[in-house]
Amino acid sequence: MTADGNRVRPQDLLRVTAHHTDGAVVLAVAGEVDLLSAPVLGSEVTTALANAPDLLVIDLTDVSFLASIGITVLLEARREAGAGTRIRVVAPEAGVVHRTLRLTGLLDALAVAATRDEALTG
């Protein structure tokens, strides 16, 4: 509940903006990825993968919290992508998301890059 008595909606916790560039789709994610908001990210990933882009970049630079359900969404994106789409995750080295992915041993499995430019060219 918010201070004014309204219920918190998933879109209040997480914003996902899609950008299309040269055969790639970049999902810029901002906010918290938790049990309530993870379906928002999952839906955006599914939409992005529907057109089978060459590359899907999930930019988590502006994510302040990544719960285990968010990690599950990232792993499912990799599985759903199929052979024709590469997946890259952006998580700056000094950020909480990078630390979470490092502690879970998923940096390599999720092809984590430190910057969006690195993800697009790597």
GROMACS .gro file of N, CA and C in nm:
model
  366
    1MET      N    1   0.083  -0.117   0.000
    1MET     CA    2   0.000   0.000   0.000
    1MET      C    3   0.089   0.125   0.000
    2THR      N    4   0.042   0.224  -0.070
    2THR     CA    5   0.113   0.351  -0.072
    2THR      C    6   0.068   0.436   0.047
    3ALA      N    7   0.135   0.548   0.067
    3ALA     CA    8   0.102   0.636   0.180
    3ALA      C    9  -0.041   0.688   0.172
    4ASP      N   10  -0.094   0.700   0.050
    4ASP     CA   11  -0.231   0.751   0.035
    4ASP      C   12  -0.336   0.639   0.036
    5GLY      N   13  -0.295   0.516   0.069
    5GLY     CA   14  -0.390   0.405   0.082
    5GLY      C   15  -0.417   0.327  -0.045
    6ASN      N   16  -0.353   0.364  -0.156
    6ASN     CA   17  -0.371   0.291  -0.282
    6ASN      C   18  -0.278   0.170  -0.287
    7ARG      N   19  -0.318   0.071  -0.364
    7ARG     CA   20  -0.235  -0.048  -0.382
    7ARG      C   21  -0.119  -0.017  -0.477
    8VAL      N   22  -0.005  -0.077  -0.450
    8VAL     CA   23   0.111  -0.063  -0.537
    8VAL      C   24   0.088  -0.153  -0.659
    9ARG      N   25   0.106  -0.097  -0.776
    9ARG     CA   26   0.091  -0.173  -0.900
    9ARG      C   27   0.229  -0.213  -0.951
   10PRO      N   28   0.240  -0.325  -1.022
   10PRO     CA   29   0.371  -0.367  -1.074
   10PRO      C   30   0.440  -0.258  -1.155
   11GLN      N   31   0.364  -0.186  -1.235
   11GLN     CA   32   0.424  -0.082  -1.319
   11GLN      C   33   0.471   0.037  -1.237
   12ASP      N   34   0.432   0.045  -1.109
   12ASP     CA   35   0.485   0.148  -1.020
   12ASP      C   36   0.627   0.113  -0.974
   13LEU      N   37   0.660  -0.015  -0.977
   13LEU     CA   38   0.790  -0.063  -0.930
   13LEU      C   39   0.892  -0.078  -1.041
   14LEU      N   40   0.845  -0.098  -1.165
   14LEU     CA   41   0.936  -0.134  -1.274
   14LEU      C   42   0.890  -0.071  -1.404
   15ARG      N   43   0.984  -0.011  -1.475
   15ARG     CA   44   0.958   0.042  -1.609
   15ARG      C   45   1.048  -0.031  -1.707
   16VAL      N   46   0.991  -0.072  -1.818
   16VAL     CA   47   1.069  -0.137  -1.924
   16VAL      C   48   1.039  -0.063  -2.054
   17THR      N   49   1.145  -0.014  -2.116
   17THR     CA   50   1.132   0.060  -2.242
   17THR      C   51   1.209  -0.014  -2.350
   18ALA      N   52   1.143  -0.040  -2.462
   18ALA     CA   53   1.207  -0.112  -2.572
   18ALA      C   54   1.262  -0.013  -2.675
   19HIS      N   55   1.385  -0.041  -2.720
   19HIS     CA   56   1.450   0.036  -2.826
   19HIS      C   57   1.493  -0.064  -2.934
   20HIS      N   58   1.473  -0.030  -3.060
   20HIS     CA   59   1.512  -0.117  -3.170
   20HIS      C   60   1.625  -0.051  -3.247
   21THR      N   61   1.731  -0.129  -3.274
   21THR     CA   62   1.846  -0.076  -3.346
   21THR      C   63   1.920  -0.187  -3.419
   22ASP      N   64   1.932  -0.176  -3.549
   22ASP     CA   65   2.013  -0.267  -3.632
   22ASP      C   66   1.995  -0.415  -3.599
   23GLY      N   67   1.873  -0.466  -3.600
   23GLY     CA   68   1.849  -0.607  -3.575
   23GLY      C   69   1.852  -0.646  -3.429
   24ALA      N   70   1.872  -0.547  -3.342
   24ALA     CA   71   1.876  -0.574  -3.198
   24ALA      C   72   1.758  -0.505  -3.129
   25VAL      N   73   1.714  -0.565  -3.021
   25VAL     CA   74   1.615  -0.503  -2.934
   25VAL      C   75   1.683  -0.482  -2.799
   26VAL      N   76   1.674  -0.359  -2.748
   26VAL     CA   77   1.727  -0.328  -2.616
   26VAL      C   78   1.609  -0.299  -2.525
   27LEU      N   79   1.602  -0.373  -2.416
   27LEU     CA   80   1.503  -0.347  -2.313
   27LEU      C   81   1.573  -0.275  -2.199
   28ALA      N   82   1.543  -0.147  -2.182
   28ALA     CA   83   1.598  -0.068  -2.072
   28ALA      C   84   1.505  -0.083  -1.953
   29VAL      N   85   1.557  -0.141  -1.846
   29VAL     CA   86   1.476  -0.175  -1.729
   29VAL      C   87   1.517  -0.082  -1.614
   30ALA      N   88   1.417  -0.027  -1.543
   30ALA     CA   89   1.446   0.062  -1.431
   30ALA      C   90   1.351   0.031  -1.316
   31GLY      N   91   1.407   0.024  -1.196
   31GLY     CA   92   1.326  -0.001  -1.077
   31GLY      C   93   1.366  -0.128  -1.007
   32GLU      N   94   1.267  -0.194  -0.948
   32GLU     CA   95   1.290  -0.317  -0.871
   32GLU      C   96   1.226  -0.436  -0.942
   33VAL      N   97   1.303  -0.544  -0.954
   33VAL     CA   98   1.249  -0.667  -1.013
   33VAL      C   99   1.228  -0.765  -0.897
   34ASP      N  100   1.100  -0.776  -0.857
   34ASP     CA  101   1.066  -0.865  -0.747
   34ASP      C  102   0.944  -0.949  -0.785
   35LEU      N  103   0.886  -1.016  -0.690
   35LEU     CA  104   0.774  -1.106  -0.717
   35LEU      C  105   0.657  -1.033  -0.784
   36LEU      N  106   0.632  -0.912  -0.744
   36LEU     CA  107   0.521  -0.835  -0.801
   36LEU      C  108   0.550  -0.783  -0.942
   37SER      N  109   0.673  -0.738  -0.965
   37SER     CA  110   0.706  -0.673  -1.092
   37SER      C  111   0.770  -0.763  -1.197
   38ALA      N  112   0.819  -0.879  -1.159
   38ALA     CA  113   0.886  -0.969  -1.255
   38ALA      C  114   0.798  -1.003  -1.375
   39PRO      N  115   0.666  -1.023  -1.360
   39PRO     CA  116   0.585  -1.051  -1.478
   39PRO      C  117   0.586  -0.938  -1.582
   40VAL      N  118   0.606  -0.814  -1.538
   40VAL     CA  119   0.617  -0.703  -1.632
   40VAL      C  120   0.739  -0.724  -1.721
   41LEU      N  121   0.852  -0.757  -1.659
   41LEU     CA  122   0.974  -0.784  -1.736
   41LEU      C  123   0.955  -0.906  -1.825
   42GLY      N  124   0.897  -1.012  -1.771
   42GLY     CA  125   0.875  -1.133  -1.849
   42GLY      C  126   0.790  -1.108  -1.972
   43SER      N  127   0.687  -1.029  -1.957
   43SER     CA  128   0.600  -0.996  -2.069
   43SER      C  129   0.674  -0.917  -2.177
   44GLU      N  130   0.755  -0.823  -2.135
   44GLU     CA  131   0.833  -0.743  -2.231
   44GLU      C  132   0.936  -0.829  -2.304
   45VAL      N  133   0.996  -0.922  -2.234
   45VAL     CA  134   1.092  -1.014  -2.297
   45VAL      C  135   1.021  -1.100  -2.401
   46THR      N  136   0.906  -1.155  -2.366
   46THR     CA  137   0.829  -1.238  -2.459
   46THR      C  138   0.791  -1.158  -2.583
   47THR      N  139   0.747  -1.034  -2.564
   47THR     CA  140   0.712  -0.948  -2.677
   47THR      C  141   0.833  -0.923  -2.766
   48ALA      N  142   0.947  -0.894  -2.705
   48ALA     CA  143   1.069  -0.868  -2.783
   48ALA      C  144   1.113  -0.990  -2.861
   49LEU      N  145   1.100  -1.109  -2.801
   49LEU     CA  146   1.144  -1.231  -2.867
   49LEU      C  147   1.048  -1.278  -2.976
   50ALA      N  148   0.926  -1.228  -2.976
   50ALA     CA  149   0.825  -1.270  -3.074
   50ALA      C  150   0.869  -1.245  -3.217
   51ASN      N  151   0.950  -1.141  -3.239
   51ASN     CA  152   0.998  -1.109  -3.373
   51ASN      C  153   1.136  -1.167  -3.402
   52ALA      N  154   1.185  -1.254  -3.314
   52ALA     CA  155   1.314  -1.322  -3.330
   52ALA      C  156   1.427  -1.228  -3.373
   53PRO      N  157   1.459  -1.128  -3.289
   53PRO     CA  158   1.570  -1.039  -3.323
   53PRO      C  159   1.703  -1.115  -3.319
   54ASP      N  160   1.803  -1.063  -3.388
   54ASP     CA  161   1.935  -1.125  -3.382
   54ASP      C  162   1.993  -1.119  -3.241
   55LEU      N  163   1.963  -1.008  -3.171
   55LEU     CA  164   2.017  -0.985  -3.038
   55LEU      C  165   1.912  -0.919  -2.950
   56LEU      N  166   1.899  -0.968  -2.829
   56LEU     CA  167   1.815  -0.905  -2.727
   56LEU      C  168   1.906  -0.865  -2.612
   57VAL      N  169   1.912  -0.735  -2.586
   57VAL     CA  170   1.990  -0.682  -2.475
   57VAL      C  171   1.893  -0.641  -2.365
   58ILE      N  172   1.913  -0.697  -2.247
   58ILE     CA  173   1.831  -0.661  -2.131
   58ILE      C  174   1.921  -0.576  -2.041
   59ASP      N  175   1.898  -0.445  -2.045
   59ASP     CA  176   1.984  -0.349  -1.975
   59ASP      C  177   1.928  -0.325  -1.835
   60LEU      N  178   1.999  -0.378  -1.736
   60LEU     CA  179   1.958  -0.368  -1.596
   60LEU      C  180   2.035  -0.259  -1.521
   61THR      N  181   2.095  -0.166  -1.593
   61THR     CA  182   2.175  -0.061  -1.532
   61THR      C  183   2.098   0.015  -1.424
   62ASP      N  184   1.971   0.043  -1.449
   62ASP     CA  185   1.891   0.122  -1.355
   62ASP      C  186   1.801   0.037  -1.265
   63VAL      N  187   1.837  -0.089  -1.247
   63VAL     CA  188   1.764  -0.177  -1.156
   63VAL      C  189   1.830  -0.171  -1.018
   64SER      N  190   1.750  -0.141  -0.917
   64SER     CA  191   1.803  -0.126  -0.781
   64SER      C  192   1.790  -0.253  -0.696
   65PHE      N  193   1.710  -0.349  -0.744
   65PHE     CA  194   1.691  -0.474  -0.669
   65PHE      C  195   1.654  -0.583  -0.768
   66LEU      N  196   1.718  -0.699  -0.755
   66LEU     CA  197   1.690  -0.813  -0.842
   66LEU      C  198   1.667  -0.935  -0.754
   67ALA      N  199   1.542  -0.976  -0.742
   67ALA     CA  200   1.506  -1.094  -0.662
   67ALA      C  201   1.529  -1.220  -0.747
   68SER      N  202   1.522  -1.334  -0.683
   68SER     CA  203   1.544  -1.460  -0.753
   68SER      C  204   1.446  -1.480  -0.868
   69ILE      N  205   1.324  -1.430  -0.854
   69ILE     CA  206   1.226  -1.443  -0.963
   69ILE      C  207   1.273  -1.364  -1.085
   70GLY      N  208   1.344  -1.255  -1.065
   70GLY     CA  209   1.401  -1.178  -1.175
   70GLY      C  210   1.510  -1.257  -1.246
   71ILE      N  211   1.590  -1.327  -1.170
   71ILE     CA  212   1.692  -1.414  -1.229
   71ILE      C  213   1.625  -1.523  -1.312
   72THR      N  214   1.516  -1.577  -1.262
   72THR     CA  215   1.442  -1.678  -1.336
   72THR      C  216   1.393  -1.622  -1.469
   73VAL      N  217   1.344  -1.499  -1.470
   73VAL     CA  218   1.299  -1.436  -1.595
   73VAL      C  219   1.415  -1.427  -1.694
   74LEU      N  220   1.534  -1.391  -1.646
   74LEU     CA  221   1.651  -1.381  -1.734
   74LEU      C  222   1.689  -1.517  -1.792
   75LEU      N  223   1.687  -1.620  -1.707
   75LEU     CA  224   1.720  -1.755  -1.755
   75LEU      C  225   1.614  -1.806  -1.853
   76GLU      N  226   1.488  -1.776  -1.828
   76GLU     CA  227   1.382  -1.817  -1.920
   76GLU      C  228   1.395  -1.744  -2.054
   77ALA      N  229   1.440  -1.620  -2.051
   77ALA     CA  230   1.462  -1.545  -2.176
   77ALA      C  231   1.565  -1.617  -2.262
   78ARG      N  232   1.671  -1.664  -2.197
   78ARG     CA  233   1.774  -1.739  -2.270
   78ARG      C  234   1.717  -1.864  -2.333
   79ARG      N  235   1.633  -1.934  -2.259
   79ARG     CA  236   1.572  -2.058  -2.308
   79ARG      C  237   1.474  -2.029  -2.420
   80GLU      N  238   1.391  -1.926  -2.405
   80GLU     CA  239   1.289  -1.892  -2.504
   80GLU      C  240   1.349  -1.838  -2.633
   81ALA      N  241   1.468  -1.781  -2.627
   81ALA     CA  242   1.526  -1.714  -2.743
   81ALA      C  243   1.552  -1.808  -2.860
   82GLY      N  244   1.584  -1.930  -2.834
   82GLY     CA  245   1.615  -2.022  -2.942
   82GLY      C  246   1.752  -1.995  -3.001
   83ALA      N  247   1.785  -2.067  -3.104
   83ALA     CA  248   1.919  -2.061  -3.162
   83ALA      C  249   1.946  -1.933  -3.239
   84GLY      N  250   1.843  -1.867  -3.289
   84GLY     CA  251   1.863  -1.751  -3.375
   84GLY      C  252   1.881  -1.619  -3.304
   85THR      N  253   1.857  -1.614  -3.173
   85THR     CA  254   1.866  -1.488  -3.099
   85THR      C  255   1.967  -1.500  -2.986
   86ARG      N  256   2.063  -1.409  -2.987
   86ARG     CA  257   2.159  -1.402  -2.876
   86ARG      C  258   2.100  -1.312  -2.768
   87ILE      N  259   2.127  -1.346  -2.643
   87ILE     CA  260   2.080  -1.268  -2.528
   87ILE      C  261   2.202  -1.214  -2.455
   88ARG      N  262   2.198  -1.085  -2.423
   88ARG     CA  263   2.301  -1.024  -2.341
   88ARG      C  264   2.232  -0.945  -2.230
   89VAL      N  265   2.291  -0.946  -2.113
   89VAL     CA  266   2.239  -0.873  -1.998
   89VAL      C  267   2.342  -0.766  -1.960
   90VAL      N  268   2.297  -0.644  -1.941
   90VAL     CA  269   2.385  -0.536  -1.898
   90VAL      C  270   2.369  -0.516  -1.748
   91ALA      N  271   2.482  -0.527  -1.677
   91ALA     CA  272   2.486  -0.506  -1.533
   91ALA      C  273   2.623  -0.446  -1.499
   92PRO      N  274   2.629  -0.314  -1.476
   92PRO     CA  275   2.757  -0.251  -1.443
   92PRO      C  276   2.825  -0.317  -1.324
   93GLU      N  277   2.957  -0.328  -1.332
   93GLU     CA  278   3.033  -0.401  -1.231
   93GLU      C  279   3.015  -0.349  -1.089
   94ALA      N  280   2.990  -0.221  -1.072
   94ALA     CA  281   2.976  -0.163  -0.938
   94ALA      C  282   2.833  -0.175  -0.884
   95GLY      N  283   2.742  -0.230  -0.963
   95GLY     CA  284   2.601  -0.232  -0.923
   95GLY      C  285   2.559  -0.356  -0.847
   96VAL      N  286   2.441  -0.344  -0.786
   96VAL     CA  287   2.384  -0.452  -0.706
   96VAL      C  288   2.346  -0.572  -0.793
   97VAL      N  289   2.302  -0.548  -0.916
   97VAL     CA  290   2.263  -0.659  -1.004
   97VAL      C  291   2.385  -0.742  -1.041
   98HIS      N  292   2.495  -0.676  -1.074
   98HIS     CA  293   2.619  -0.748  -1.108
   98HIS      C  294   2.663  -0.834  -0.990
   99ARG      N  295   2.657  -0.777  -0.871
   99ARG     CA  296   2.696  -0.852  -0.751
   99ARG      C  297   2.607  -0.974  -0.733
  100THR      N  298   2.478  -0.957  -0.750
  100THR     CA  299   2.383  -1.068  -0.736
  100THR      C  300   2.414  -1.178  -0.837
  101LEU      N  301   2.437  -1.140  -0.963
  101LEU     CA  302   2.464  -1.239  -1.067
  101LEU      C  303   2.600  -1.306  -1.046
  102ARG      N  304   2.697  -1.231  -0.993
  102ARG     CA  305   2.828  -1.290  -0.965
  102ARG      C  306   2.815  -1.392  -0.852
  103LEU      N  307   2.742  -1.357  -0.746
  103LEU     CA  308   2.726  -1.448  -0.632
  103LEU      C  309   2.650  -1.575  -0.670
  104THR      N  310   2.563  -1.566  -0.767
  104THR     CA  311   2.488  -1.684  -0.811
  104THR      C  312   2.561  -1.761  -0.921
  105GLY      N  313   2.676  -1.711  -0.964
  105GLY     CA  314   2.755  -1.780  -1.066
  105GLY      C  315   2.697  -1.771  -1.206
  106LEU      N  316   2.619  -1.667  -1.234
  106LEU     CA  317   2.548  -1.659  -1.362
  106LEU      C  318   2.606  -1.555  -1.460
  107LEU      N  319   2.718  -1.494  -1.427
  107LEU     CA  320   2.773  -1.391  -1.516
  107LEU      C  321   2.798  -1.446  -1.657
  108ASP      N  322   2.861  -1.561  -1.667
  108ASP     CA  323   2.889  -1.618  -1.799
  108ASP      C  324   2.764  -1.675  -1.864
  109ALA      N  325   2.682  -1.744  -1.788
  109ALA     CA  326   2.562  -1.807  -1.843
  109ALA      C  327   2.467  -1.704  -1.903
  110LEU      N  328   2.464  -1.583  -1.845
  110LEU     CA  329   2.374  -1.479  -1.895
  110LEU      C  330   2.446  -1.379  -1.985
  111ALA      N  331   2.572  -1.407  -2.019
  111ALA     CA  332   2.650  -1.318  -2.107
  111ALA      C  333   2.641  -1.174  -2.059
  112VAL      N  334   2.681  -1.151  -1.934
  112VAL     CA  335   2.670  -1.019  -1.874
  112VAL      C  336   2.779  -0.927  -1.927
  113ALA      N  337   2.737  -0.807  -1.967
  113ALA     CA  338   2.827  -0.702  -2.013
  113ALA      C  339   2.817  -0.585  -1.915
  114ALA      N  340   2.924  -0.506  -1.907
  114ALA     CA  341   2.926  -0.393  -1.813
  114ALA      C  342   2.850  -0.272  -1.866
  115THR      N  343   2.842  -0.259  -1.999
  115THR     CA  344   2.774  -0.143  -2.059
  115THR      C  345   2.685  -0.187  -2.174
  116ARG      N  346   2.592  -0.101  -2.212
  116ARG     CA  347   2.504  -0.131  -2.325
  116ARG      C  348   2.584  -0.140  -2.455
  117ASP      N  349   2.680  -0.049  -2.473
  117ASP     CA  350   2.763  -0.053  -2.594
  117ASP      C  351   2.839  -0.185  -2.604
  118GLU      N  352   2.894  -0.231  -2.493
  118GLU     CA  353   2.965  -0.359  -2.491
  118GLU      C  354   2.871  -0.474  -2.529
  119ALA      N  355   2.749  -0.470  -2.478
  119ALA     CA  356   2.652  -0.574  -2.507
  119ALA      C  357   2.614  -0.574  -2.656
  120LEU      N  358   2.603  -0.457  -2.715
  120LEU     CA  359   2.563  -0.446  -2.856
  120LEU      C  360   2.675  -0.485  -2.952
  121THR      N  361   2.800  -0.468  -2.909
  121THR     CA  362   2.912  -0.498  -3.000
  121THR      C  363   2.983  -0.628  -2.967
  122GLY      N  364   2.958  -0.682  -2.847
  122GLY     CA  365   3.032  -0.801  -2.802
  122GLY      C  366   2.984  -0.930  -2.854
   0.00000   0.00000   0.00000
